[in-house]
Structure formats: structure tokens, C-alpha cells
Amino acid sequence: MNEARLSKNDSGQEQTVANRLWEQKILAKIKTDKLTPKPRWQFLLKNYVVWIFGAAALLIGAAAISVMIYLFIYNDWNLYEQTHKSFMEFFLLTLPYFWIIFLGLFIFIIYYNLKHTKRGYRYPLYLVILAPVAASLILGFSLYYLGVGEQIDDVLGRQAPFYDRFINRHVGFWSDPDEGRLIGLVVSPLDNNKFILVDRSGEEWLVSISRLPDRAASLVILGQPVKLLGQRETAAEFEADRILPMTPPGHGFFDRFDSHFQSPQPPRPPRLPYQQGGPGEF
Amino acid sequence: MLLLDKSAAEINKLTDEELVKLTLENQDIFLYLMDRYKQKLSNYIRRITNANQEDIEDTLQEVFIKVYLNLNDFNDDLKFSSWIYRITHNQVISNHRKLKARPEGYAVDIDDQAAKNLAADIDIIGSIDIQIVKRNIFKILDKLDEKYREILILKFLEEKNYQEISDILKKPMGTVASLLNKAKQEFRLELKKQNIKF
């Protein structure tokens, strides 16, 4: 193809190219600089990357929701009167803020990615926000029912730094012996109404359940975490008024204290599955 | 090659989208696309920036080179004209500081129908002398915020519909509609401020 050909009209006459001089200069620049259109795959790749990041953010957001549901369900709803001044205080203090912020961040990433898809700008703002929220919720509930929330909590409990302070504040809340709350792992068999419990810092406590009915002993199971309400007697002794099995969130965290089961004690027994309305509380 | 069988007149009859496909096979065809859009885009840039001719041509050159480099990114999802206006809009934004306004003000002529449409839409039809409307339109547009000025220009002077404006500005159609309403309100306010009687 040459320019002469381009400049011929229907009757084969030469068209004036004077008014195209400017355009021809640009075309010449394109040729001189050897410019070529960027290959299609580059644009496709960019588009796929946006979608893949969006989908990954959706999955992570949904996983956060599944953990939130898991924490929400086992939130000691029946105990708030004994541990907090009001339901509202209990509710606000036990909200999983870490997961809420985490979810917010990932919903923003999904929103950002949706907006940057080829047609993202065509959708109204409310739709671009509501769609990822709705999709995360639906997927989050599905993941919860598949047990993903529990598994994530378990893995993070075993490995994540600051798990007890930020990720599952339930553990932190129950680790306040001066306020009469203690949570930890039973690391010795019950002996004369007393047993040894390891708290979240790895400190050992001698816990007495002498004020509790005899059947409370059924909750003192070697290798199982328990929650206690009572009074701190000395720096390392606690008198329990109530003993409760620990709800599942945070169980993984107490796996960190396996070293307390070294010989001459037997190795840590396997974790028992939590049963709603199981051994109860005393 | 397919192109060798076509005369200039035949090529001129092709749609923009067909020209894009042909340009990907033969870069000389890009001349026709530039030819089609040079004046339109030049007017558009002048209307939204009031820049001088030299700056307009520099911007336009950057626009056409970007269009050429990104031809493979264009697809039939939107009209080619919306796509090229979008690239121009973005280029104007990125050249914003460089573009120098001409001291003599706007000088792009508006056709009578566009002026009538704007006047009717803004309810300033009354005892209208279309020449007065045309004389004053840019005086008022000049005082408006850029976002209002541009949307009014796209709607009434470039005669783009909502879908096209949405594609050019990359905003949802609802936002385009409300922005346009607000722009018309601002236009009326400025009309009062400047005490212009139609």
C-alpha cells in the first residue's frame, strides 16, 4: 500500500493531500519511530489481572466473613450478664474488629478492581459496593458451613502473632485474673480438687474447684482448654466459682502450649470435639 | 491485500470500526481515521480548554499516537468515537498545566441547532435571537467549573447522547444525568450573575 493509492478517489483522480499534511506528518512520525500497536494480549492480560485480583479479594473477604460467623456464633451470648454491664457493652466489646477491618479492606479491593474492569464505570456506585458485599456474604456463609472459618481460626490460633490480642479478642478478654476471669489449658489431672492450668502467656496456675459441685470435675480434662470465673488468690492460684468448657474459637491457640505436657506427664491427649450442650458448665 | 482493491472513496464509506481493523493490517489507513477526527477533536479540545492552536495540535498529535498504539484495546463494546473522545479527554487532563488559554477567548463557532438545543434545554428560549445566544454561550461556559463546562459541551456542542458521555467520561449514566442537571443549574445561575438577557 502506498500513499498515492490512498489519495485516489473513486474516479481515479488524485485527491488533494494539502489538507492532510498534518495527518501525514503524524503518520510519518509513526513510521520513523517504528511505532506499532501494542499487542492485544497485553490488554487482555491487564484485564485478566484485574479480574483475578478481584476474585482473590472476594475469596479472602468471604473467608473473613466465615471466621466472623464462627466467632459470632460462639460468642458466650449466655454469659454477658456475668461478664459485662450491659448487652450493648458486651456486644461492642466482643465485635471482631480485626476481621471487620480486614473485610472492609478486601471489599474496597474488590470495589476498586470492579471499577477498573473495562465496563466497571457503567455501574452505579451503590451497585459496585453492594455487589461485592452481597457476594462476600453469600460465599462467606457457604465457606462457614464448609468449616473454613473454623480451620482459619485454628491455623491462625496456632501461628499468628498477637492472635489473642487482635484476631480473637475473646482469649484476651478471658485472660484477666484480677477481674476474676481466667482461660487456659488443663495440663494436669485433677488432684484433690486442684489442677494446673496454663494461661495465654504460658504461666502456670494452680486452680481450685473446691467450691464447685463434684460433677464439675467432668470438665477438667487433660489437654482441654477451660474458662473460669472466680477470684485470684495469690500470684499463681485461682479459686473458681464457675467452670465452663472453652467454645471452639481459640482452641488452636492453646496448642502452642504442648511443651507443658512433657514427661513425666503423658503427652497431650487429642482435642475433644466441642458439643453444644455437651458437658455443660458448673 | 484487501486494501489494494479499495479506492479512497470506498474507504471513506467504511465505519470507524472497520477502519480500525484495516489500520491494524496497514498503518496507512490510519490517515483516514485521523482525517475523520482531526477537526472534531480539535474543536472539542478548543472548547473545553480554550487553548491556543499550537497547544491543541500538540495535544492532538499525542492523542492520535496514543490511539494508534492502543488500537488493539479498542473493542466493539463502545463506539469508536466515544473511545477516541475518551482518550482526548484524558490527554487534556494530563496536559492541563501545559495548555495555555488564548487571551482572546473562545472562538469556535457553534452551529445554530446546537445553540438552539442548549437554549431550549436551559429554558432561556423566550425572545431568542440565536446570534445573541451563540455570542454569550462561551462567555458563560468560561465561568463554569470544568466538570460542568465539559458535560455541557459534550451534550450540546458535540451532540453526544448519555451513553456516549458515560463512555467518554467513564461515569455511570445516572451520574451523567445528575451532573448535566447540575451543570444546567450552574449555567442559569451564571446567566443571572452576568445579567445576560436573551
PDB file of N, CA and C in Angstrom, chain A residues 196-265:
ATOM      1  N   ILE A 196      -3.594 -28.023  87.370  1.00  0.00           N
ATOM      2  CA  ILE A 196      -2.719 -26.960  86.845  1.00  0.00           C
ATOM      3  C   ILE A 196      -3.233 -26.515  85.484  1.00  0.00           C
ATOM      4  N   LEU A 197      -3.268 -25.196  85.324  1.00  0.00           N
ATOM      5  CA  LEU A 197      -3.762 -24.601  84.073  1.00  0.00           C
ATOM      6  C   LEU A 197      -2.684 -23.655  83.526  1.00  0.00           C
ATOM      7  N   VAL A 198      -2.468 -23.720  82.226  1.00  0.00           N
ATOM      8  CA  VAL A 198      -1.509 -22.800  81.596  1.00  0.00           C
ATOM      9  C   VAL A 198      -2.295 -21.683  80.920  1.00  0.00           C
ATOM     10  N   ASP A 199      -1.985 -20.425  81.284  1.00  0.00           N
ATOM     11  CA  ASP A 199      -2.741 -19.316  80.674  1.00  0.00           C
ATOM     12  C   ASP A 199      -2.117 -18.920  79.343  1.00  0.00           C
ATOM     13  N   ARG A 200      -2.643 -17.847  78.737  1.00  0.00           N
ATOM     14  CA  ARG A 200      -2.211 -17.493  77.372  1.00  0.00           C
ATOM     15  C   ARG A 200      -0.752 -17.049  77.296  1.00  0.00           C
ATOM     16  N   SER A 201      -0.190 -16.645  78.484  1.00  0.00           N
ATOM     17  CA  SER A 201       1.223 -16.226  78.448  1.00  0.00           C
ATOM     18  C   SER A 201       2.152 -17.397  78.735  1.00  0.00           C
ATOM     19  N   GLY A 202       1.568 -18.572  78.982  1.00  0.00           N
ATOM     20  CA  GLY A 202       2.404 -19.733  79.306  1.00  0.00           C
ATOM     21  C   GLY A 202       2.665 -19.861  80.796  1.00  0.00           C
ATOM     22  N   GLU A 203       2.031 -18.979  81.595  1.00  0.00           N
ATOM     23  CA  GLU A 203       2.201 -19.069  83.051  1.00  0.00           C
ATOM     24  C   GLU A 203       1.296 -20.181  83.587  1.00  0.00           C
ATOM     25  N   GLU A 204       1.811 -20.876  84.609  1.00  0.00           N
ATOM     26  CA  GLU A 204       1.008 -21.956  85.192  1.00  0.00           C
ATOM     27  C   GLU A 204       0.268 -21.461  86.428  1.00  0.00           C
ATOM     28  N   TRP A 205      -0.977 -21.924  86.565  1.00  0.00           N
ATOM     29  CA  TRP A 205      -1.830 -21.546  87.695  1.00  0.00           C
ATOM     30  C   TRP A 205      -2.292 -22.824  88.402  1.00  0.00           C
ATOM     31  N   LEU A 206      -2.337 -22.708  89.725  1.00  0.00           N
ATOM     32  CA  LEU A 206      -2.947 -23.800  90.473  1.00  0.00           C
ATOM     33  C   LEU A 206      -4.401 -23.393  90.712  1.00  0.00           C
ATOM     34  N   VAL A 207      -5.299 -24.144  90.086  1.00  0.00           N
ATOM     35  CA  VAL A 207      -6.716 -23.775  90.150  1.00  0.00           C
ATOM     36  C   VAL A 207      -7.445 -24.728  91.090  1.00  0.00           C
ATOM     37  N   SER A 208      -8.246 -24.135  91.978  1.00  0.00           N
ATOM     38  CA  SER A 208      -9.037 -24.956  92.893  1.00  0.00           C
ATOM     39  C   SER A 208     -10.495 -24.892  92.478  1.00  0.00           C
ATOM     40  N   ILE A 209     -11.163 -26.071  92.456  1.00  0.00           N
ATOM     41  CA  ILE A 209     -12.604 -26.070  92.156  1.00  0.00           C
ATOM     42  C   ILE A 209     -13.365 -26.630  93.372  1.00  0.00           C
ATOM     43  N   SER A 210     -12.801 -26.394  94.536  1.00  0.00           N
ATOM     44  CA  SER A 210     -13.399 -26.973  95.738  1.00  0.00           C
ATOM     45  C   SER A 210     -14.786 -26.417  96.041  1.00  0.00           C
ATOM     46  N   ARG A 211     -15.097 -25.194  95.539  1.00  0.00           N
ATOM     47  CA  ARG A 211     -16.420 -24.622  95.809  1.00  0.00           C
ATOM     48  C   ARG A 211     -17.486 -25.156  94.847  1.00  0.00           C
ATOM     49  N   LEU A 212     -17.027 -25.865  93.839  1.00  0.00           N
ATOM     50  CA  LEU A 212     -17.975 -26.314  92.810  1.00  0.00           C
ATOM     51  C   LEU A 212     -18.487 -27.722  93.119  1.00  0.00           C
ATOM     52  N   PRO A 213     -19.659 -28.062  92.611  1.00  0.00           N
ATOM     53  CA  PRO A 213     -20.168 -29.415  92.841  1.00  0.00           C
ATOM     54  C   PRO A 213     -19.221 -30.465  92.224  1.00  0.00           C
ATOM     55  N   ASP A 214     -19.338 -31.676  92.699  1.00  0.00           N
ATOM     56  CA  ASP A 214     -18.411 -32.740  92.272  1.00  0.00           C
ATOM     57  C   ASP A 214     -18.411 -32.952  90.761  1.00  0.00           C
ATOM     58  N   ARG A 215     -19.613 -32.770  90.161  1.00  0.00           N
ATOM     59  CA  ARG A 215     -19.683 -33.069  88.720  1.00  0.00           C
ATOM     60  C   ARG A 215     -18.876 -32.083  87.866  1.00  0.00           C
ATOM     61  N   ALA A 216     -18.448 -30.972  88.493  1.00  0.00           N
ATOM     62  CA  ALA A 216     -17.601 -30.011  87.760  1.00  0.00           C
ATOM     63  C   ALA A 216     -16.293 -30.671  87.332  1.00  0.00           C
ATOM     64  N   ALA A 217     -15.929 -31.708  88.052  1.00  0.00           N
ATOM     65  CA  ALA A 217     -14.668 -32.402  87.722  1.00  0.00           C
ATOM     66  C   ALA A 217     -14.691 -32.957  86.309  1.00  0.00           C
ATOM     67  N   SER A 218     -15.924 -33.194  85.791  1.00  0.00           N
ATOM     68  CA  SER A 218     -16.009 -33.764  84.437  1.00  0.00           C
ATOM     69  C   SER A 218     -15.471 -32.807  83.365  1.00  0.00           C
ATOM     70  N   LEU A 219     -15.374 -31.536  83.726  1.00  0.00           N
ATOM     71  CA  LEU A 219     -14.856 -30.569  82.751  1.00  0.00           C
ATOM     72  C   LEU A 219     -13.339 -30.437  82.791  1.00  0.00           C
ATOM     73  N   VAL A 220     -12.750 -30.963  83.863  1.00  0.00           N
ATOM     74  CA  VAL A 220     -11.284 -30.852  83.969  1.00  0.00           C
ATOM     75  C   VAL A 220     -10.671 -32.041  83.228  1.00  0.00           C
ATOM     76  N   ILE A 221     -10.441 -31.818  81.957  1.00  0.00           N
ATOM     77  CA  ILE A 221      -9.935 -32.898  81.098  1.00  0.00           C
ATOM     78  C   ILE A 221      -8.541 -32.506  80.620  1.00  0.00           C
ATOM     79  N   LEU A 222      -7.618 -33.382  80.849  1.00  0.00           N
ATOM     80  CA  LEU A 222      -6.236 -33.111  80.456  1.00  0.00           C
ATOM     81  C   LEU A 222      -6.161 -32.764  78.967  1.00  0.00           C
ATOM     82  N   GLY A 223      -5.520 -31.624  78.679  1.00  0.00           N
ATOM     83  CA  GLY A 223      -5.343 -31.232  77.281  1.00  0.00           C
ATOM     84  C   GLY A 223      -6.478 -30.410  76.715  1.00  0.00           C
ATOM     85  N   GLN A 224      -7.517 -30.140  77.564  1.00  0.00           N
ATOM     86  CA  GLN A 224      -8.645 -29.331  77.071  1.00  0.00           C
ATOM     87  C   GLN A 224      -8.593 -27.929  77.686  1.00  0.00           C
ATOM     88  N   PRO A 225      -8.886 -26.883  76.891  1.00  0.00           N
ATOM     89  CA  PRO A 225      -8.950 -25.546  77.492  1.00  0.00           C
ATOM     90  C   PRO A 225     -10.276 -25.333  78.230  1.00  0.00           C
ATOM     91  N   VAL A 226     -10.213 -24.575  79.292  1.00  0.00           N
ATOM     92  CA  VAL A 226     -11.435 -24.246  80.050  1.00  0.00           C
ATOM     93  C   VAL A 226     -11.435 -22.761  80.392  1.00  0.00           C
ATOM     94  N   LYS A 227     -12.638 -22.258  80.722  1.00  0.00           N
ATOM     95  CA  LYS A 227     -12.778 -20.877  81.161  1.00  0.00           C
ATOM     96  C   LYS A 227     -13.250 -20.904  82.604  1.00  0.00           C
ATOM     97  N   LEU A 228     -12.725 -19.977  83.356  1.00  0.00           N
ATOM     98  CA  LEU A 228     -13.072 -19.945  84.781  1.00  0.00           C
ATOM     99  C   LEU A 228     -13.532 -18.559  85.187  1.00  0.00           C
ATOM    100  N   LEU A 229     -14.563 -18.525  86.055  1.00  0.00           N
ATOM    101  CA  LEU A 229     -14.932 -17.273  86.720  1.00  0.00           C
ATOM    102  C   LEU A 229     -14.645 -17.506  88.192  1.00  0.00           C
ATOM    103  N   GLY A 230     -14.052 -16.551  88.889  1.00  0.00           N
ATOM    104  CA  GLY A 230     -13.715 -16.749  90.303  1.00  0.00           C
ATOM    105  C   GLY A 230     -12.853 -15.629  90.828  1.00  0.00           C
ATOM    106  N   GLN A 231     -11.949 -15.981  91.742  1.00  0.00           N
ATOM    107  CA  GLN A 231     -11.069 -14.955  92.305  1.00  0.00           C
ATOM    108  C   GLN A 231      -9.621 -15.418  92.259  1.00  0.00           C
ATOM    109  N   ARG A 232      -8.787 -14.442  92.062  1.00  0.00           N
ATOM    110  CA  ARG A 232      -7.357 -14.724  92.148  1.00  0.00           C
ATOM    111  C   ARG A 232      -6.997 -14.742  93.640  1.00  0.00           C
ATOM    112  N   GLU A 233      -6.342 -15.802  94.051  1.00  0.00           N
ATOM    113  CA  GLU A 233      -5.990 -15.927  95.473  1.00  0.00           C
ATOM    114  C   GLU A 233      -4.575 -15.415  95.719  1.00  0.00           C
ATOM    115  N   THR A 234      -3.649 -15.894  94.927  1.00  0.00           N
ATOM    116  CA  THR A 234      -2.254 -15.436  95.042  1.00  0.00           C
ATOM    117  C   THR A 234      -1.748 -15.183  93.626  1.00  0.00           C
ATOM    118  N   ALA A 235      -0.444 -14.972  93.506  1.00  0.00           N
ATOM    119  CA  ALA A 235       0.116 -14.683  92.178  1.00  0.00           C
ATOM    120  C   ALA A 235      -0.114 -15.815  91.192  1.00  0.00           C
ATOM    121  N   ALA A 236      -0.245 -17.046  91.693  1.00  0.00           N
ATOM    122  CA  ALA A 236      -0.394 -18.172  90.759  1.00  0.00           C
ATOM    123  C   ALA A 236      -1.477 -19.143  91.206  1.00  0.00           C
ATOM    124  N   GLU A 237      -2.409 -18.650  92.033  1.00  0.00           N
ATOM    125  CA  GLU A 237      -3.506 -19.527  92.462  1.00  0.00           C
ATOM    126  C   GLU A 237      -4.851 -18.855  92.171  1.00  0.00           C
ATOM    127  N   PHE A 238      -5.799 -19.676  91.744  1.00  0.00           N
ATOM    128  CA  PHE A 238      -7.111 -19.144  91.348  1.00  0.00           C
ATOM    129  C   PHE A 238      -8.197 -20.036  91.933  1.00  0.00           C
ATOM    130  N   GLU A 239      -9.181 -19.406  92.572  1.00  0.00           N
ATOM    131  CA  GLU A 239     -10.304 -20.150  93.144  1.00  0.00           C
ATOM    132  C   GLU A 239     -11.500 -19.990  92.212  1.00  0.00           C
ATOM    133  N   ALA A 240     -11.972 -21.093  91.652  1.00  0.00           N
ATOM    134  CA  ALA A 240     -13.044 -20.996  90.649  1.00  0.00           C
ATOM    135  C   ALA A 240     -14.420 -21.033  91.286  1.00  0.00           C
ATOM    136  N   ASP A 241     -15.302 -20.108  90.822  1.00  0.00           N
ATOM    137  CA  ASP A 241     -16.721 -20.148  91.202  1.00  0.00           C
ATOM    138  C   ASP A 241     -17.544 -20.816  90.104  1.00  0.00           C
ATOM    139  N   ARG A 242     -17.012 -20.702  88.898  1.00  0.00           N
ATOM    140  CA  ARG A 242     -17.687 -21.371  87.757  1.00  0.00           C
ATOM    141  C   ARG A 242     -16.614 -21.929  86.843  1.00  0.00           C
ATOM    142  N   ILE A 243     -16.925 -23.014  86.219  1.00  0.00           N
ATOM    143  CA  ILE A 243     -16.011 -23.569  85.212  1.00  0.00           C
ATOM    144  C   ILE A 243     -16.828 -23.876  83.955  1.00  0.00           C
ATOM    145  N   LEU A 244     -16.278 -23.498  82.830  1.00  0.00           N
ATOM    146  CA  LEU A 244     -17.001 -23.680  81.557  1.00  0.00           C
ATOM    147  C   LEU A 244     -16.042 -24.247  80.515  1.00  0.00           C
ATOM    148  N   PRO A 245     -16.561 -25.088  79.655  1.00  0.00           N
ATOM    149  CA  PRO A 245     -15.685 -25.550  78.563  1.00  0.00           C
ATOM    150  C   PRO A 245     -15.423 -24.374  77.622  1.00  0.00           C
ATOM    151  N   MET A 246     -14.265 -24.324  77.054  1.00  0.00           N
ATOM    152  CA  MET A 246     -13.978 -23.245  76.126  1.00  0.00           C
ATOM    153  C   MET A 246     -14.668 -23.512  74.797  1.00  0.00           C
ATOM    154  N   THR A 247     -15.367 -22.485  74.299  1.00  0.00           N
ATOM    155  CA  THR A 247     -16.006 -22.631  72.990  1.00  0.00           C
ATOM    156  C   THR A 247     -14.899 -22.796  71.924  1.00  0.00           C
ATOM    157  N   PRO A 248     -15.212 -23.370  70.778  1.00  0.00           N
ATOM    158  CA  PRO A 248     -14.139 -23.745  69.831  1.00  0.00           C
ATOM    159  C   PRO A 248     -13.186 -22.636  69.386  1.00  0.00           C
ATOM    160  N   PRO A 249     -13.650 -21.388  69.114  1.00  0.00           N
ATOM    161  CA  PRO A 249     -12.652 -20.424  68.633  1.00  0.00           C
ATOM    162  C   PRO A 249     -11.505 -20.250  69.623  1.00  0.00           C
ATOM    163  N   GLY A 250     -10.304 -20.335  69.138  1.00  0.00           N
ATOM    164  CA  GLY A 250      -9.141 -20.143  70.012  1.00  0.00           C
ATOM    165  C   GLY A 250      -8.533 -21.441  70.505  1.00  0.00           C
ATOM    166  N   HIS A 251      -9.182 -22.571  70.226  1.00  0.00           N
ATOM    167  CA  HIS A 251      -8.598 -23.844  70.672  1.00  0.00           C
ATOM    168  C   HIS A 251      -7.193 -24.032  70.106  1.00  0.00           C
ATOM    169  N   GLY A 252      -7.039 -23.626  68.839  1.00  0.00           N
ATOM    170  CA  GLY A 252      -5.734 -23.764  68.180  1.00  0.00           C
ATOM    171  C   GLY A 252      -4.664 -23.001  68.936  1.00  0.00           C
ATOM    172  N   PHE A 253      -5.086 -21.858  69.508  1.00  0.00           N
ATOM    173  CA  PHE A 253      -4.120 -21.025  70.228  1.00  0.00           C
ATOM    174  C   PHE A 253      -3.457 -21.806  71.368  1.00  0.00           C
ATOM    175  N   PHE A 254      -4.255 -22.635  72.051  1.00  0.00           N
ATOM    176  CA  PHE A 254      -3.699 -23.353  73.209  1.00  0.00           C
ATOM    177  C   PHE A 254      -2.876 -24.575  72.797  1.00  0.00           C
ATOM    178  N   ASP A 255      -2.892 -24.875  71.490  1.00  0.00           N
ATOM    179  CA  ASP A 255      -1.976 -25.922  71.021  1.00  0.00           C
ATOM    180  C   ASP A 255      -0.530 -25.478  71.162  1.00  0.00           C
ATOM    181  N   ARG A 256      -0.350 -24.161  71.332  1.00  0.00           N
ATOM    182  CA  ARG A 256       1.021 -23.638  71.446  1.00  0.00           C
ATOM    183  C   ARG A 256       1.697 -24.102  72.740  1.00  0.00           C
ATOM    184  N   PHE A 257       0.913 -24.639  73.664  1.00  0.00           N
ATOM    185  CA  PHE A 257       1.488 -24.958  74.972  1.00  0.00           C
ATOM    186  C   PHE A 257       1.736 -26.447  75.152  1.00  0.00           C
ATOM    187  N   ASP A 258       1.994 -27.119  74.041  1.00  0.00           N
ATOM    188  CA  ASP A 258       2.250 -28.562  74.088  1.00  0.00           C
ATOM    189  C   ASP A 258       3.441 -28.909  74.966  1.00  0.00           C
ATOM    190  N   SER A 259       4.397 -27.985  75.081  1.00  0.00           N
ATOM    191  CA  SER A 259       5.619 -28.289  75.847  1.00  0.00           C
ATOM    192  C   SER A 259       5.304 -28.557  77.315  1.00  0.00           C
ATOM    193  N   HIS A 260       4.130 -28.091  77.772  1.00  0.00           N
ATOM    194  CA  HIS A 260       3.767 -28.325  79.179  1.00  0.00           C
ATOM    195  C   HIS A 260       3.355 -29.772  79.435  1.00  0.00           C
ATOM    196  N   PHE A 261       3.308 -30.573  78.387  1.00  0.00           N
ATOM    197  CA  PHE A 261       2.924 -31.986  78.563  1.00  0.00           C
ATOM    198  C   PHE A 261       4.117 -32.925  78.497  1.00  0.00           C
ATOM    199  N   GLN A 262       5.312 -32.345  78.652  1.00  0.00           N
ATOM    200  CA  GLN A 262       6.488 -33.202  78.577  1.00  0.00           C
ATOM    201  C   GLN A 262       6.529 -34.169  79.759  1.00  0.00           C
ATOM    202  N   SER A 263       7.337 -35.192  79.629  1.00  0.00           N
ATOM    203  CA  SER A 263       7.451 -36.207  80.679  1.00  0.00           C
ATOM    204  C   SER A 263       7.899 -35.553  81.989  1.00  0.00           C
ATOM    205  N   PRO A 264       7.549 -35.961  83.169  1.00  0.00           N
ATOM    206  CA  PRO A 264       6.949 -37.282  83.372  1.00  0.00           C
ATOM    207  C   PRO A 264       5.464 -37.342  83.066  1.00  0.00           C
ATOM    208  N   GLN A 265       4.828 -36.174  82.650  1.00  0.00           N
ATOM    209  CA  GLN A 265       3.395 -36.248  82.343  1.00  0.00           C
ATOM    210  C   GLN A 265       3.204 -36.952  81.005  1.00  0.00           C
TER     211      GLN A 265
END
